[in-house]
mmCIF file of C-alpha atoms in Angstrom:
data_model
loop_
_atom_site.group_PDB
_atom_site.id
_atom_site.type_symbol
_atom_site.label_atom_id
_atom_site.label_comp_id
_atom_site.label_asym_id
_atom_site.label_seq_id
_atom_site.Cartn_x
_atom_site.Cartn_y
_atom_site.Cartn_z
ATOM 1 C CA VAL A 19 11.380 6.929 -14.213
ATOM 2 C CA SER A 20 7.921 6.595 -15.756
ATOM 3 C CA VAL A 21 6.006 3.384 -15.040
ATOM 4 C CA LYS A 22 4.299 3.653 -18.430
ATOM 5 C CA THR A 23 7.453 3.955 -20.534
ATOM 6 C CA GLY A 24 10.135 2.602 -18.218
ATOM 7 C CA LYS A 25 12.272 5.606 -19.145
ATOM 8 C CA PRO A 26 13.445 8.704 -17.232
ATOM 9 C CA ILE A 27 10.909 11.528 -17.241
ATOM 10 C CA THR A 28 10.986 15.134 -16.041
ATOM 11 C CA LEU A 29 8.223 16.664 -13.950
ATOM 12 C CA ASN A 30 7.418 18.970 -16.842
ATOM 13 C CA GLU A 31 7.042 16.005 -19.205
ATOM 14 C CA TYR A 32 4.835 14.242 -16.680
ATOM 15 C CA VAL A 33 2.527 17.260 -16.309
ATOM 16 C CA ASN A 34 2.314 17.733 -20.073
ATOM 17 C CA GLY A 35 1.322 14.081 -20.407
ATOM 18 C CA MET A 36 -1.438 14.167 -17.786
ATOM 19 C CA VAL A 37 -4.802 12.997 -19.094
ATOM 20 C CA GLU A 38 -8.082 14.858 -18.857
ATOM 21 C CA GLY A 39 -9.524 14.739 -15.366
ATOM 22 C CA GLN A 40 -6.232 13.809 -13.680
ATOM 23 C CA LYS A 41 -5.788 15.889 -10.533
ATOM 24 C CA TYR A 42 -2.491 14.644 -9.106
ATOM 25 C CA ILE A 43 1.105 13.820 -9.954
ATOM 26 C CA TYR A 44 1.272 10.201 -8.822
ATOM 27 C CA TYR A 45 4.443 8.666 -7.450
ATOM 28 C CA ALA A 46 5.538 5.473 -5.742
ATOM 29 C CA THR A 47 8.672 4.660 -3.779
ATOM 30 C CA GLY A 48 10.797 1.535 -3.684
ATOM 31 C CA LYS A 49 14.252 0.085 -4.191
ATOM 32 C CA THR A 50 13.841 -0.446 -7.943
ATOM 33 C CA ALA A 51 11.455 0.589 -10.706
ATOM 34 C CA GLU A 52 10.609 -3.097 -11.224
ATOM 35 C CA ALA A 53 9.566 -3.480 -7.575
ATOM 36 C CA ILE A 54 7.455 -0.335 -7.800
ATOM 37 C CA LYS A 55 5.650 -1.534 -10.935
ATOM 38 C CA ALA A 56 4.590 -4.677 -9.053
ATOM 39 C CA LEU A 57 2.870 -2.736 -6.246
ATOM 40 C CA PRO A 58 -0.900 -3.434 -6.112
ATOM 41 C CA ARG A 59 -1.904 0.231 -5.970
ATOM 42 C CA VAL A 60 0.243 1.144 -8.979
ATOM 43 C CA ASP A 61 -1.995 -1.130 -11.063
ATOM 44 C CA ALA A 62 -5.072 0.848 -10.025
ATOM 45 C CA VAL A 63 -3.522 4.182 -11.080
ATOM 46 C CA ILE A 64 -2.220 2.858 -14.402
ATOM 47 C CA GLU A 65 -5.624 1.327 -15.158
ATOM 48 C CA LYS A 66 -7.120 4.832 -14.987
ATOM 49 C CA GLY A 67 -4.667 5.909 -17.685
ATOM 50 C CA TYR A 68 -2.443 7.889 -15.308
ATOM 51 C CA ASP A 69 1.330 7.551 -15.160
ATOM 52 C CA VAL A 70 3.305 6.938 -11.960
ATOM 53 C CA LEU A 71 6.742 8.318 -11.129
ATOM 54 C CA CYS A 72 9.167 5.757 -9.703
ATOM 55 C CA LEU A 73 11.212 7.190 -6.830
ATOM 56 C CA THR A 74 14.108 4.871 -5.998
ATOM 57 C CA GLU A 75 16.446 7.114 -3.997
ATOM 58 C CA GLU A 76 15.959 7.442 -0.235
ATOM 59 C CA VAL A 77 15.848 11.244 -0.383
ATOM 60 C CA ASP A 78 13.282 11.393 -3.202
ATOM 61 C CA GLU A 79 10.119 11.276 -1.122
ATOM 62 C CA PHE A 80 11.479 13.754 1.412
ATOM 63 C CA CYS A 81 12.072 16.188 -1.475
ATOM 64 C CA ILE A 82 8.567 15.583 -2.827
ATOM 65 C CA LYS A 83 7.094 16.265 0.619
ATOM 66 C CA MET A 84 8.953 19.576 0.721
ATOM 67 C CA LEU A 85 7.849 20.555 -2.793
ATOM 68 C CA ARG A 86 4.204 19.547 -2.215
ATOM 69 C CA THR A 87 3.188 20.819 -5.666
ATOM 70 C CA TYR A 88 4.592 21.307 -9.149
ATOM 71 C CA ASP A 89 2.912 23.562 -11.697
ATOM 72 C CA ASP A 90 -0.060 23.844 -9.307
ATOM 73 C CA ARG A 91 -0.526 20.061 -9.234
ATOM 74 C CA GLU A 92 -0.289 18.224 -5.938
ATOM 75 C CA PHE A 93 1.925 15.182 -5.556
ATOM 76 C CA MET A 94 0.100 12.024 -4.504
ATOM 77 C CA SER A 95 1.710 8.842 -3.223
ATOM 78 C CA VAL A 96 -0.042 5.675 -4.403
ATOM 79 C CA GLU A 97 0.424 4.484 -0.828
ATOM 80 C CA ASN A 98 -1.998 7.075 0.585
ATOM 81 C CA GLY A 99 -5.306 5.806 1.905
ATOM 82 C CA ASP A 100 -7.290 7.945 -0.555
ATOM 83 C CA ILE A 101 -5.509 8.444 -3.867
ATOM 84 C CA GLY A 102 -8.275 10.380 -5.584
ATOM 85 C CA LEU A 103 -9.349 7.828 -8.178
ATOM 86 C CA ASP A 104 -13.076 8.392 -7.548
ATOM 87 C CA GLU A 105 -13.485 4.720 -6.759
ATOM 88 C CA VAL A 106 -16.846 3.288 -5.785
ATOM 89 C CA LYS A 107 -16.839 2.978 -2.010
ATOM 90 C CA VAL A 108 -16.383 -0.636 -1.000
ATOM 91 C CA GLU A 109 -17.830 -1.912 2.250
ATOM 92 C CA ILE A 110 -16.079 -4.616 4.230
ATOM 93 C CA ASP A 111 -17.976 -6.848 6.658
ATOM 94 C CA LYS A 112 -18.008 -4.895 9.923
ATOM 95 C CA GLU A 113 -17.277 -7.952 12.071
ATOM 96 C CA VAL A 114 -14.339 -8.946 9.844
ATOM 97 C CA ALA A 115 -12.849 -5.453 10.035
ATOM 98 C CA GLU A 116 -13.299 -5.081 13.800
ATOM 99 C CA LYS A 117 -11.975 -8.548 14.615
ATOM 100 C CA ALA A 118 -8.951 -8.154 12.336
ATOM 101 C CA LEU A 119 -8.195 -4.697 13.736
ATOM 102 C CA LYS A 120 -8.329 -6.028 17.286
ATOM 103 C CA GLN A 121 -5.845 -8.761 16.378
ATOM 104 C CA LEU A 122 -3.522 -6.264 14.695
ATOM 105 C CA GLU A 123 -3.780 -3.656 17.450
ATOM 106 C CA GLY A 124 -0.630 -1.559 17.567
ATOM 107 C CA LYS A 125 0.334 -2.629 14.040
ATOM 108 C CA VAL A 126 -2.367 -0.989 11.922
ATOM 109 C CA VAL A 127 -4.788 1.850 12.626
ATOM 110 C CA GLU A 128 -7.517 0.606 10.281
ATOM 111 C CA VAL A 129 -8.681 -2.458 8.357
ATOM 112 C CA LYS A 130 -10.784 -1.669 5.307
ATOM 113 C CA GLY A 131 -12.021 -3.166 2.067
ATOM 114 C CA SER A 132 -10.725 -2.355 -1.395
ATOM 115 C CA GLY A 133 -12.150 -3.015 -4.836
ATOM 116 C CA SER A 134 -9.151 -1.842 -6.849
ATOM 117 C CA LEU A 135 -6.497 -4.430 -6.007
ATOM 118 C CA LYS A 136 -7.357 -6.651 -9.001
ATOM 119 C CA ASN A 137 -5.694 -10.046 -8.373
ATOM 120 C CA HIS A 138 -3.860 -8.941 -5.230
ATOM 121 C CA PRO A 139 -5.485 -10.112 -1.978
ATOM 122 C CA VAL A 140 -4.120 -7.390 0.262
ATOM 123 C CA CYS A 141 -1.909 -4.326 0.572
ATOM 124 C CA LEU A 142 -0.739 -1.765 3.098
ATOM 125 C CA SER A 143 -1.482 1.925 2.712
ATOM 126 C CA SER A 144 -0.786 4.726 5.162
ATOM 127 C CA LYS A 145 -2.281 7.796 6.777
ATOM 128 C CA GLY A 146 -0.539 10.957 7.920
ATOM 129 C CA GLU A 147 2.744 12.549 6.922
ATOM 130 C CA VAL A 148 5.040 9.563 7.504
ATOM 131 C CA SER A 149 4.786 7.014 4.700
ATOM 132 C CA ILE A 150 5.860 3.388 4.912
ATOM 133 C CA GLU A 151 8.931 4.131 2.805
ATOM 134 C CA MET A 152 9.852 7.092 5.030
ATOM 135 C CA GLU A 153 9.485 4.833 8.071
ATOM 136 C CA LYS A 154 12.008 2.423 6.546
ATOM 137 C CA VAL A 155 14.502 5.206 5.851
ATOM 138 C CA LEU A 156 14.110 6.900 9.238
ATOM 139 C CA SER A 157 14.246 3.613 11.161
ATOM 140 C CA ALA A 158 17.680 2.938 9.700
ATOM 141 C CA MET A 159 18.984 6.225 11.110
ATOM 142 C CA PRO A 160 20.226 6.706 14.692
ATOM 143 C CA GLY A 161 17.316 7.832 16.838
ATOM 144 C CA GLY A 162 14.788 7.324 14.065
ATOM 145 C CA GLU A 163 13.222 4.144 15.410
ATOM 146 C CA GLY A 164 10.186 6.002 16.734
ATOM 147 C CA ALA A 165 9.071 7.281 13.324
ATOM 148 C CA LYS A 166 6.209 4.987 12.369
ATOM 149 C CA ALA A 167 3.704 5.195 9.548
ATOM 150 C CA GLN A 168 0.034 4.864 10.449
ATOM 151 C CA LYS A 169 -0.599 1.700 8.477
ATOM 152 C CA VAL A 170 -3.915 0.633 6.974
ATOM 153 C CA LEU A 171 -4.538 -2.979 5.957
ATOM 154 C CA GLU A 172 -6.612 -3.067 2.772
ATOM 155 C CA ILE A 173 -8.308 -6.365 1.921
ATOM 156 C CA ASN A 174 -9.531 -7.086 -1.600
ATOM 157 C CA VAL A 175 -13.252 -7.804 -1.176
ATOM 158 C CA ASN A 176 -13.320 -9.393 -4.644
ATOM 159 C CA HIS A 177 -10.625 -11.944 -3.789
ATOM 160 C CA PRO A 178 -11.479 -15.507 -2.625
ATOM 161 C CA ILE A 179 -9.471 -14.938 0.574
ATOM 162 C CA TYR A 180 -12.073 -12.414 1.724
ATOM 163 C CA GLU A 181 -14.781 -15.078 1.553
ATOM 164 C CA LYS A 182 -12.539 -17.425 3.553
ATOM 165 C CA LEU A 183 -12.147 -14.705 6.171
ATOM 166 C CA LYS A 184 -15.910 -14.315 6.505
ATOM 167 C CA GLU A 185 -16.412 -18.078 6.645
ATOM 168 C CA SER A 186 -13.874 -18.395 9.462
ATOM 169 C CA LEU A 187 -15.385 -15.720 11.721
ATOM 170 C CA ALA A 188 -16.671 -18.367 14.117
ATOM 171 C CA ASP A 189 -13.279 -20.090 14.254
ATOM 172 C CA ASP A 190 -10.985 -17.730 16.161
ATOM 173 C CA ASP A 191 -7.874 -19.801 15.518
ATOM 174 C CA LYS A 192 -8.338 -20.046 11.749
ATOM 175 C CA PHE A 193 -9.435 -16.421 11.429
ATOM 176 C CA GLY A 194 -6.392 -15.288 13.382
ATOM 177 C CA LYS A 195 -4.049 -17.308 11.204
ATOM 178 C CA ILE A 196 -5.514 -15.899 7.976
ATOM 179 C CA VAL A 197 -5.280 -12.318 9.260
ATOM 180 C CA TYR A 198 -1.708 -12.919 10.412
ATOM 181 C CA CYS A 199 -0.698 -14.258 6.979
ATOM 182 C CA LEU A 200 -2.434 -11.413 5.147
ATOM 183 C CA TYR A 201 -0.711 -8.792 7.274
ATOM 184 C CA GLU A 202 2.712 -10.390 6.866
ATOM 185 C CA GLN A 203 2.151 -10.734 3.114
ATOM 186 C CA ALA A 204 1.168 -7.065 2.921
ATOM 187 C CA LYS A 205 4.387 -6.176 4.752
ATOM 188 C CA LEU A 206 6.456 -8.157 2.261
ATOM 189 C CA ILE A 207 4.757 -6.432 -0.677
ATOM 190 C CA ALA A 208 5.500 -3.060 0.945
ATOM 191 C CA GLY A 209 9.165 -4.012 1.361
ATOM 192 C CA LEU A 210 9.000 -4.412 5.136
ATOM 193 C CA ASN A 211 10.715 -7.195 7.034
ATOM 194 C CA VAL A 212 8.747 -10.162 8.333
ATOM 195 C CA ASP A 213 9.282 -10.594 12.068
ATOM 196 C CA ASP A 214 9.348 -14.400 12.020
ATOM 197 C CA PRO A 215 9.717 -16.060 8.567
ATOM 198 C CA THR A 216 9.531 -19.553 10.073
ATOM 199 C CA LYS A 217 6.231 -18.799 11.812
ATOM 200 C CA LEU A 218 4.831 -17.335 8.592
ATOM 201 C CA THR A 219 5.734 -20.347 6.436
ATOM 202 C CA ASP A 220 4.493 -22.794 9.087
ATOM 203 C CA THR A 221 1.179 -20.935 9.354
ATOM 204 C CA LEU A 222 0.766 -20.828 5.578
ATOM 205 C CA PHE A 223 1.281 -24.584 5.306
ATOM 206 C CA GLU A 224 -1.237 -25.153 8.104
ATOM 207 C CA LEU A 225 -3.843 -23.253 6.099
ATOM 208 C CA ILE A 226 -3.175 -25.040 2.796
#
């Protein structure tokens, strides 16, 4: 399904509709096309004038990974750390990134800034061959629990929450709570389960 039209689309139709300067066939995975359209990184691709393929079946991304290319165009997941949009490099406060990464050790491999999330405060992207969606599928299979995506927490440096993070650097407790809520929110957006919903809601109300 095409994000632009909301209708089924073939790979050939997608390629024929690619705009000048577009290098990749963009796709996103999720349970429904509606959920995919709401993903923060889909907005960034659509804003460039590029379409995004909605992959809603569990096997879809595995097939795409096997294909790798179609008509000499590479497939690109919007979830990848670098999705080839020629974005201006955004710098995140070094202390914010290092402190957040230390708190999230074992959960993410990197914390970085993003300038393309529009109104969204945060999102998860991934590095390597195993995507977040593939992790979900494999984890549900016997013996697949060890397949983990290398997750990257992207923080919108243009969002007010980023300023609150910087302001709370000297307050370890408050900083930790904000980072915790951002990470759990990013997991929800990515379709991942929250470990402790009660803790999340309690922490959110503490910060309000």
